[in-house]
Coordinates of C-alpha atoms in Angstrom, one line a residue:
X1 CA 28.6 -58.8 8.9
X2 CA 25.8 -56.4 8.0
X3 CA 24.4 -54.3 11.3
X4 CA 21.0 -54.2 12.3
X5 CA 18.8 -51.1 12.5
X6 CA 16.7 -50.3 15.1
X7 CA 13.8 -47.5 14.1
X8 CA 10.9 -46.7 17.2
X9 CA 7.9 -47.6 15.5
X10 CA 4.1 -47.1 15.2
X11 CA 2.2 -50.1 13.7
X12 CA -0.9 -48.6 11.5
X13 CA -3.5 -50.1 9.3
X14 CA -5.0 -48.5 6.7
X15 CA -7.4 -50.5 3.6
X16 CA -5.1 -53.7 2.4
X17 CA -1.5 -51.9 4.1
X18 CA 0.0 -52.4 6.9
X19 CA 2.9 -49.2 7.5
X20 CA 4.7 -48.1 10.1
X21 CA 5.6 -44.5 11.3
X22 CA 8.7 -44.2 12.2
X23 CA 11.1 -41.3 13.7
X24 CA 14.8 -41.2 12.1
X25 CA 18.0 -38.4 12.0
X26 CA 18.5 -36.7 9.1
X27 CA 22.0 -38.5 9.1
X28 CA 19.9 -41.6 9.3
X29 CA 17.9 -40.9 6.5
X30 CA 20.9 -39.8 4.6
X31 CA 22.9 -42.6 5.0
X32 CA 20.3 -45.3 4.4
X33 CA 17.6 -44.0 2.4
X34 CA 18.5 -44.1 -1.6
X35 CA 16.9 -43.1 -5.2
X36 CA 14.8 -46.2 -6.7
X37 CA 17.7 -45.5 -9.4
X38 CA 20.3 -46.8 -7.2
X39 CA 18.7 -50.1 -6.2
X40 CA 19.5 -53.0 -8.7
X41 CA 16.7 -55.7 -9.7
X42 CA 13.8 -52.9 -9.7
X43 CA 14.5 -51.1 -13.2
X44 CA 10.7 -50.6 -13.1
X45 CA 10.6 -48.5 -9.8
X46 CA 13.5 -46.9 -10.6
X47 CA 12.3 -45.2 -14.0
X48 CA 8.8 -44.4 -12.1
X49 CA 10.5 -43.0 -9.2
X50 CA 13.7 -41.2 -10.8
X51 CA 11.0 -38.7 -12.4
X52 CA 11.0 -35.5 -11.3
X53 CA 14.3 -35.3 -8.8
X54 CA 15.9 -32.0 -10.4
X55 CA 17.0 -28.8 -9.6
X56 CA 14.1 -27.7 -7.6
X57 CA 15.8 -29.7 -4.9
X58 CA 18.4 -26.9 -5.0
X59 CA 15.6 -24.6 -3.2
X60 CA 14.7 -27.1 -0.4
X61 CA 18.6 -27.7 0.6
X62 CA 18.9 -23.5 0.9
X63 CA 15.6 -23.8 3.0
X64 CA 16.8 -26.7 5.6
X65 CA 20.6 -24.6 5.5
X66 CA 19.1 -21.3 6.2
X67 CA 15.9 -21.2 7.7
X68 CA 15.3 -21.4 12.1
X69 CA 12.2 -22.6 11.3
X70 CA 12.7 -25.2 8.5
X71 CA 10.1 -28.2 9.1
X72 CA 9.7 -31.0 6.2
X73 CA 6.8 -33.5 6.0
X74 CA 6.8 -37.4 6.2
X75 CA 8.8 -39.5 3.6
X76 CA 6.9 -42.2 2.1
X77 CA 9.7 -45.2 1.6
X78 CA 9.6 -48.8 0.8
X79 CA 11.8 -51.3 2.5
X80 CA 13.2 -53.8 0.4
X81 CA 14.6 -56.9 1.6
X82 CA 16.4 -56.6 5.7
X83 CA 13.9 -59.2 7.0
X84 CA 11.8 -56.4 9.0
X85 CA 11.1 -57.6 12.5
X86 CA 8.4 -55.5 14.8
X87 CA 9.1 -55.9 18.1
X88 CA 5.3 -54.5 20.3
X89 CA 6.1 -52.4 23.4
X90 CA 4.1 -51.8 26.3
X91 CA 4.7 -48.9 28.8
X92 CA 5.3 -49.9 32.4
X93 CA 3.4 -47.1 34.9
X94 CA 2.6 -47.6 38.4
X95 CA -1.1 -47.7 39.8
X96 CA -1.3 -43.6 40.1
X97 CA -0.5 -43.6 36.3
X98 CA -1.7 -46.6 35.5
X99 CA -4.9 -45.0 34.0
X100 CA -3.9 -42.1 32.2
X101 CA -1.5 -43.9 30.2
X102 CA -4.2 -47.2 29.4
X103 CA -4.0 -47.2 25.3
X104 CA -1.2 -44.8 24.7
X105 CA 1.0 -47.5 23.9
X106 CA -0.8 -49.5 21.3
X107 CA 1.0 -50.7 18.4
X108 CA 4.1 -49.2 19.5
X109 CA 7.0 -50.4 19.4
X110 CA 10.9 -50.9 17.7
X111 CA 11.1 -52.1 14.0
X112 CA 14.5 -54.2 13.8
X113 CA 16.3 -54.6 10.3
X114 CA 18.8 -57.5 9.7
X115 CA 21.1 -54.9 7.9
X116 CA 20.5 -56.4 4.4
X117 CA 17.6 -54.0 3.8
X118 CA 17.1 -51.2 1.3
X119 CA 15.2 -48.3 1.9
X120 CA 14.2 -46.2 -1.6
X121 CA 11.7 -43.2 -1.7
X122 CA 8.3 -43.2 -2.8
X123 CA 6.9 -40.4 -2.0
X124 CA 9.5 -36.9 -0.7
X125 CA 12.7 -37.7 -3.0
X126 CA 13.1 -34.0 -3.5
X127 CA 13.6 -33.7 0.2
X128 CA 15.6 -36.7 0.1
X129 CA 18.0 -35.7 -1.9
X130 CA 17.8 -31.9 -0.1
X131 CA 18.4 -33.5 3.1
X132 CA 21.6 -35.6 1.2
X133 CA 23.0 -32.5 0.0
X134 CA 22.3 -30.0 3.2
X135 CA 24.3 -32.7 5.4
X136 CA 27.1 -32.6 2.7
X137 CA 27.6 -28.9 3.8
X138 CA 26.4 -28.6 7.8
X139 CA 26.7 -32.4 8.8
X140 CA 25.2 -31.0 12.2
X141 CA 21.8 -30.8 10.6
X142 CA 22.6 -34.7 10.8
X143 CA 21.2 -34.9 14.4
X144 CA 17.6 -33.2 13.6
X145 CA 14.9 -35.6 13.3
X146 CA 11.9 -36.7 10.4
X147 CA 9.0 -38.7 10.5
X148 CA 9.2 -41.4 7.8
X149 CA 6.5 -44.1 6.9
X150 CA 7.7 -47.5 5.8
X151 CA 5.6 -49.3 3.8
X152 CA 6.9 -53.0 3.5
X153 CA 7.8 -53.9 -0.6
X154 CA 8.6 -57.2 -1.8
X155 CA 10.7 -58.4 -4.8
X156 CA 8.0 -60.4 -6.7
X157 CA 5.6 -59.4 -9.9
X158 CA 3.2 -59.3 -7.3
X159 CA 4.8 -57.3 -4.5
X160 CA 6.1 -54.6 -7.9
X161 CA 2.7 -54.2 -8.6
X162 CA 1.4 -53.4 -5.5
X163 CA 4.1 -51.0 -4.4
X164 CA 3.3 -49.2 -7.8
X165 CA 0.3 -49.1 -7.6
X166 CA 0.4 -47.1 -4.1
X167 CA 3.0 -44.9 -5.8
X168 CA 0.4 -43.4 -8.7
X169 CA -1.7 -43.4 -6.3
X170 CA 0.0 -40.8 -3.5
X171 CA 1.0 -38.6 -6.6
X172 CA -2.1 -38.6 -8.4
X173 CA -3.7 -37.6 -5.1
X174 CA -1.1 -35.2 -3.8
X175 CA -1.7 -32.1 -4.7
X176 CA 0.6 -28.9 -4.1
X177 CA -0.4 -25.6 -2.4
X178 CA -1.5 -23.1 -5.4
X179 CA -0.3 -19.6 -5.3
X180 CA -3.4 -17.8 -3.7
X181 CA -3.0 -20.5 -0.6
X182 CA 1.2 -19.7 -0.6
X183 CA -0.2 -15.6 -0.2
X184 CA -2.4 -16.8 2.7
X185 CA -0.2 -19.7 4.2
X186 CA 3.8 -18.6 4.2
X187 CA 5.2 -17.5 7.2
X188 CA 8.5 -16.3 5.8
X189 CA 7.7 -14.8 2.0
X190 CA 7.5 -10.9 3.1
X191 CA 5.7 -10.5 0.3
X192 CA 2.8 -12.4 1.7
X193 CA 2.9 -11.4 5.1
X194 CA 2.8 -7.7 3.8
X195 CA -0.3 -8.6 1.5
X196 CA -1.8 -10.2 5.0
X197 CA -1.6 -7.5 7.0
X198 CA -2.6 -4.7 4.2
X199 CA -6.0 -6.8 4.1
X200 CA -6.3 -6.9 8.2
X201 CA -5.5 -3.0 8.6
X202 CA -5.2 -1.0 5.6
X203 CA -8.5 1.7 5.7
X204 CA -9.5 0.7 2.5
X205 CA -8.0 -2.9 1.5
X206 CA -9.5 -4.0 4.4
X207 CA -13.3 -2.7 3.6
X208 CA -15.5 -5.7 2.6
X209 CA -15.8 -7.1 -0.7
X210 CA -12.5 -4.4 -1.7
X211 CA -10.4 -7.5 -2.2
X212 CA -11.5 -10.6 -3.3
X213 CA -9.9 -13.4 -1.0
X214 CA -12.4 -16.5 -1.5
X215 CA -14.6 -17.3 -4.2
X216 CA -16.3 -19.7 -2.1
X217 CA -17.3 -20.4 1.5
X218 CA -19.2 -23.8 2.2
X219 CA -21.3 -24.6 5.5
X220 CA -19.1 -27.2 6.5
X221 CA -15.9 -24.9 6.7
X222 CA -15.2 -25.3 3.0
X223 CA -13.2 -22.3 1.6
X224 CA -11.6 -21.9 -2.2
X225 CA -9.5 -18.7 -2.6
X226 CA -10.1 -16.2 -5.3
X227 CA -8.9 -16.7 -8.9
X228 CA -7.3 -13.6 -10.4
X229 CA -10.1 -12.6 -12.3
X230 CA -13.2 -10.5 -11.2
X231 CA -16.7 -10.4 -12.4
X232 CA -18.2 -7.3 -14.5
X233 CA -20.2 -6.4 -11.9
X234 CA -18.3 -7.8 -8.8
X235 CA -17.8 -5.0 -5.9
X236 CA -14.2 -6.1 -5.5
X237 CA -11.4 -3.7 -6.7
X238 CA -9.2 -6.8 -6.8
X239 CA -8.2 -10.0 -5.8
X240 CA -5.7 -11.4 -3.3
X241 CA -2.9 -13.0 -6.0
X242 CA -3.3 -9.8 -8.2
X243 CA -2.8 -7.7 -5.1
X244 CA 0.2 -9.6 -3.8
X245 CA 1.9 -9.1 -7.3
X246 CA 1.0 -5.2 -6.8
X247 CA 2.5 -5.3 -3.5
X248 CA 6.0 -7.3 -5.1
X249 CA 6.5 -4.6 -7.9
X250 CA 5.6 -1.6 -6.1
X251 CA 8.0 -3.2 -3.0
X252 CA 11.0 -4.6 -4.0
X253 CA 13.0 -2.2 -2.4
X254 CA 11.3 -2.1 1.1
X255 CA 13.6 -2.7 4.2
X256 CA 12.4 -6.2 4.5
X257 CA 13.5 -7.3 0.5
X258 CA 17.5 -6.2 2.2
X259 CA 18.0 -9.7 3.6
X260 CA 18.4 -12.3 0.6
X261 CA 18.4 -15.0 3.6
X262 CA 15.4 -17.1 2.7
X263 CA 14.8 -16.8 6.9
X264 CA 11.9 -14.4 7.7
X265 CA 12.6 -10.6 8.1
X266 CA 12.4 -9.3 11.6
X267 CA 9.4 -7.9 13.0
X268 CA 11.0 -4.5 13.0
X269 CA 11.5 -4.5 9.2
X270 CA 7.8 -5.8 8.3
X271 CA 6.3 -3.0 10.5
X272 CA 8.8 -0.4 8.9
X273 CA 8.3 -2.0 5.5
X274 CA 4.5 -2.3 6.0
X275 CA 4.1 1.9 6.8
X276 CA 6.0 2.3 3.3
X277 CA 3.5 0.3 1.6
X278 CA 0.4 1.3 2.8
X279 CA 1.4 5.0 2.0
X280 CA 2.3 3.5 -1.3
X281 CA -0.8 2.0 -2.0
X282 CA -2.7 5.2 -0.9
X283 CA -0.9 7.3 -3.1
X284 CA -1.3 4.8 -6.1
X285 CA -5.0 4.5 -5.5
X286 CA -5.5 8.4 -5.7
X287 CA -3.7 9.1 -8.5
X288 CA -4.4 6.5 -10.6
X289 CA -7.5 8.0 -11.6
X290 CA -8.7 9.3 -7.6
X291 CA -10.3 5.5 -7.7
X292 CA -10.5 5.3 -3.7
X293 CA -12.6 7.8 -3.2
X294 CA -14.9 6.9 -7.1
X295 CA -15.2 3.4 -5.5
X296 CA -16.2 4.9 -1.9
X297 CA -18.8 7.2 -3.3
X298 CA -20.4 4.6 -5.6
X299 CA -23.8 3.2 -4.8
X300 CA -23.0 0.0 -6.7
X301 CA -19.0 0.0 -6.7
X302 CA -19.3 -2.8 -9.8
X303 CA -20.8 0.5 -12.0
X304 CA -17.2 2.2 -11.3
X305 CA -16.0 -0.5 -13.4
X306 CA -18.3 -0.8 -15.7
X307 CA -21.5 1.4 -16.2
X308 CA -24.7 0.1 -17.1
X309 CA -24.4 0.6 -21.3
X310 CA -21.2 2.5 -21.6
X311 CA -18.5 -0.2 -20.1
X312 CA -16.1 2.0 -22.3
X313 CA -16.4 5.2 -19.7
X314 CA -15.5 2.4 -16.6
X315 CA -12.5 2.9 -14.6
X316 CA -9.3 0.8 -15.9
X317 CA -7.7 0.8 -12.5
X318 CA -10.7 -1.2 -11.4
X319 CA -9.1 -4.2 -14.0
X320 CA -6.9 -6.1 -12.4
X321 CA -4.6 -6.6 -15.4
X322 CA -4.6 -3.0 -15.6
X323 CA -3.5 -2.8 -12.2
X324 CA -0.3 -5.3 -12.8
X325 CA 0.9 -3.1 -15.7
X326 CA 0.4 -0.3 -14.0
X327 CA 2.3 -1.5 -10.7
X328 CA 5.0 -3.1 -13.2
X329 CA 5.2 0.6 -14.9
X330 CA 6.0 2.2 -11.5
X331 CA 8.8 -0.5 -10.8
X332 CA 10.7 0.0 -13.9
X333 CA 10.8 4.0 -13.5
X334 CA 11.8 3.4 -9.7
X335 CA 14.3 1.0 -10.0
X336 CA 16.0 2.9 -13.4
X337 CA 15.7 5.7 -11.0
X338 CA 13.8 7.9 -14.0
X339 CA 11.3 9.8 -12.2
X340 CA 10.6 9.7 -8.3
X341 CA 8.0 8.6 -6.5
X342 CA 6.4 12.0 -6.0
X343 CA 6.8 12.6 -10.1
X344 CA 5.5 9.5 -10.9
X345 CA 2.2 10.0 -9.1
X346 CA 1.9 13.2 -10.5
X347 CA 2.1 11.8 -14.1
X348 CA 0.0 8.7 -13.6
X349 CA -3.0 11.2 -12.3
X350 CA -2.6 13.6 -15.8
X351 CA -3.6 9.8 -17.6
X352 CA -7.1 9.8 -18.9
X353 CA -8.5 7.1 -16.4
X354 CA -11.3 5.5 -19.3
X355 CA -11.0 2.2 -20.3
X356 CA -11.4 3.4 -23.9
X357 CA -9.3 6.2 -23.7
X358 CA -5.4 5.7 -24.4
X359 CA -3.8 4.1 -22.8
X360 CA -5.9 1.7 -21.9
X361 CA -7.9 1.6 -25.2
X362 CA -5.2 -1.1 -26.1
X363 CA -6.6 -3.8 -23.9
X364 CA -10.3 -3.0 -25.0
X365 CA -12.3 -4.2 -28.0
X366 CA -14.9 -2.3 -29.2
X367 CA -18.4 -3.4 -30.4
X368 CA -20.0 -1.9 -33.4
X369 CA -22.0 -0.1 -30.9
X370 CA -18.8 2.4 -30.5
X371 CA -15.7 3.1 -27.8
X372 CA -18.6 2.9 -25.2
X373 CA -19.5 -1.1 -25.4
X374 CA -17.0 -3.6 -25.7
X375 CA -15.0 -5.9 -24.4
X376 CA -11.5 -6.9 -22.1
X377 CA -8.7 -8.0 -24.7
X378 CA -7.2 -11.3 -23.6
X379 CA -3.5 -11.9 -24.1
X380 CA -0.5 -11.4 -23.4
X381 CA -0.1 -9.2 -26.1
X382 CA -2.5 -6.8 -25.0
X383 CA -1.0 -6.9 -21.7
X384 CA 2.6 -6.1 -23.2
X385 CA 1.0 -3.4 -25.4
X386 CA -0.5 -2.0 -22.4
X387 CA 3.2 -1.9 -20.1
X388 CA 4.6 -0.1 -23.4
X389 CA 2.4 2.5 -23.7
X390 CA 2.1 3.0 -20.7
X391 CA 6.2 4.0 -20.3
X392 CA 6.2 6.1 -23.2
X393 CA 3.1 8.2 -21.7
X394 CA 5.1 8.6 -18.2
X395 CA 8.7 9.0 -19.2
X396 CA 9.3 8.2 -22.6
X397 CA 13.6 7.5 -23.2
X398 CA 13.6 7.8 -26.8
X399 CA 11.8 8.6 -29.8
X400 CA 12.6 4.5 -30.9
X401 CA 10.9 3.8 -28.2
X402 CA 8.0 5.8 -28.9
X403 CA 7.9 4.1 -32.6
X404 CA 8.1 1.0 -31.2
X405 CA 4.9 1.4 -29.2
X406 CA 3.2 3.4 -31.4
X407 CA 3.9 0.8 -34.5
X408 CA 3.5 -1.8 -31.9
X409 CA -0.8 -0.3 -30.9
X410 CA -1.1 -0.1 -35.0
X411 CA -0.5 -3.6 -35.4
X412 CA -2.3 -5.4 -32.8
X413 CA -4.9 -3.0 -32.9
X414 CA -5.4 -2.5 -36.8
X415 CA -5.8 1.3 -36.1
X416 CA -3.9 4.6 -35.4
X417 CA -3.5 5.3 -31.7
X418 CA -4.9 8.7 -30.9
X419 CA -2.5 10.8 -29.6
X420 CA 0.1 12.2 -31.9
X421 CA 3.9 11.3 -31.8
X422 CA 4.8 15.0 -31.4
X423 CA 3.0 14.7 -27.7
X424 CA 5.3 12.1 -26.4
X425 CA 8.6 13.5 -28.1
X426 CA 8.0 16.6 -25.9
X427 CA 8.4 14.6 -23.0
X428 CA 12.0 13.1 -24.1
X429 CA 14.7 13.8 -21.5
X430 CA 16.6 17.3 -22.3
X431 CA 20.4 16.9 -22.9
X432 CA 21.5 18.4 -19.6
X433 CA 18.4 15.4 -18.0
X434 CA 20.4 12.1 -16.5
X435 CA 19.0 9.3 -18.4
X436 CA 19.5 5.8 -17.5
X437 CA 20.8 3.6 -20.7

């Protein structure tokens, strides 16, 4: 004989739906919630709903397994069958409380289920199944607790329709946190909580109008965060998503990147890992180019990056796909251990800091005019042109590589690059030089 279920229940109302929010264990969930897949007699649901449950769960279950502060949302399921019953409670005070508890207790109550009921996911199936497979390894998360909404289905053409219908419509509506709002939301990405702080205290990140963090700010509390792009004549040296992929490359090997637990590093590695990167970023801002104290100094800090009539003579470092390579440059040579920190500066400020000028000239089009009007190159080819030229002016590893560059510019380009091959073969490693493979 099948068991009943008993689930404490709000009754709400919302357009032509009545739902119910409802509080149930993880176990709970686990045990009784299923895949539209799994349910016989709704083929239709089941193709609609099976979408989309894939690997990505895999991330979800290492969240709930490893993370103190793991929260999920509300699952959205349907209810299937079980003869739902909603039993309405009423609290019982005496006269002193009486008052303050007047209306607390509408349309609550205990939703009862005959035990014949099936419960499938409509909206959350990739914390369904995380929750599933997190139990399967610490059945004591079992006993933590998730709000679920049931929305009542029924097995006719018409009850199919209507339950699909509210399906397309919570995904068509639902709509995921982009990666500027992850920078300026997450709690336990260091990565973001480092790119946070640098734009709260750093002396000059924190300046107005350095960083770009919203492209628009309504009158009634509307905010849209920055793209990745900046204007011609924007004041900003950057913007928020470019600077948190600055702060991951230049980074990866502060104190806080140590723990691979997906659990937030300790307050006393973000403060030790923050000093390293501030004193990164300063270094990287002075000697790419001594743009700090260019941008300081300017009247219009939109002319450092590109003067009135000669936008060739602009500083690069003011690009903010010039800053990625360069940040992606200063990874590679750290992490092969090729040149320290101290060397690498040193190199980075012998470059000719002109947007026209090699290195740089790779991701600028010229006009007719000449070198000194022109144009951003778009692509990732540029981009990949710019990272390899870039290597082979700091700490070239072999004369291949130099070829490869050099043939590399010639080709995408359709011109020679300007400085001769001899130049970078006299910075190849010496025989008695250790030289990553």
């Amino acid at each position: 004989m099948a068991s009943k279920t008993f689930v404490p229940a709000f009754k709400a109302q919302v357009g032509n739906w009545t739902y119910y929010s409802c509080l149930m264990s993880y176990a709970q969930v686990a045990r009784e919630v299923n895949f539209a897949h799994e349910l016989g007699g709704n083929q239709d649901l089941g193709t609609m709903i099976q979408r989309g449950v894939g690997t990505r769960t895999a991330q979800i279950t290492d969240y709930l397994l490893t993370n103190e502060n793991r929260f999920l949302g509300a699952i959205i399921i349907a209810v299937w069958g079980g003869d739902p019953n909603y039993l309405e409670l009423t609290m019982d005070a005496d006269a002193e409380n009486q008052a303050v508890l007047a209306g607390l207790d509408r349309n609550f109550g205990v939703l009862t289920f005959d035990g014949t009921q099936q419960f499938f996911a409509l909206d959350g199936q990739h914390r369904l199944k995380a929750i599933k497979d997190a139990i399967k390894r610490d059945p004591d998360l079992g006993g933590e607790d998730i709000n679920v909404i049931v929305v009542p289905h029924f097995d006719t053409p018409d009850g199919r329709r209507r339950t699909r219908r509210l399906f397309t419509n919570i995904n068509r509506n639902a709509k995921s946190t982009n990666a500027q709002e992850n920078i300026a939301l997450d709690e336990d990405d260091s990565f973001a909580i480092l790119t946070r702080q640098l734009l709260d205290e750093h002396p000059f990140l924190s300046r107005d109008k350095v960083v770009s963090v919203f492209s628009k700010v309504g009158q009634d509390g509307e905010l849209v965060l920055a793209s990745r792009s900046i204007g011609t004549r924007s004041p900003a040296w950057s913007a928020i998503s470019v600077l948190y992929d600055i702060v991951k490359e230049i980074g990866f090997d502060l104190p806080c990147t140590l723990n691979e637990s997906k659990q937030r590093a300790t307050d006393e590695l973000l403060d030790q890992s923050y000093d390293l990167l501030a004193a990164r970023i300063q270094d990287l801002l002075d000697s790419c180019g001594n743009l700090r104290q260019r941008y300081l100094a300017a009247q219009a800090p939109g002319d450092v990056r590109a003067p009135k009539g000669r936008d060739g003579a602009g500083h690069p470092f003011m690009r903010p796909a010039v800053q990625v390579q360069v940040a992606k440059a200063v990874h590679h040579f750290l992490e092969q251990e090729t040149l320290t920190w101290d060397e690498l500066m040193k190199r980075l400020s012998t470059l000719n800091w002109k947007m026209s000028a090699a290195p740089f000239s790779s991701m600028w089009i010229e006009t007719p005019e000449g070198r000194q009007q022109g144009k951003m190159a778009s692509g990732k080819d540029h981009t990949q042109l710019l990272y390899d030229l870039l290597l082979i002016h700091l700490a070239p590893r072999s004369k291949a590589q130099i070829s490869r560059a050099l043939r590399s510019y010639s080709d995408l380009m359709k011109s020679k690059y300007p400085i001769a091959v001899e130049e970078f073969n006299s910075l190849l490693p010496t025989e008695t030089d250790s030289v990553p493979n």
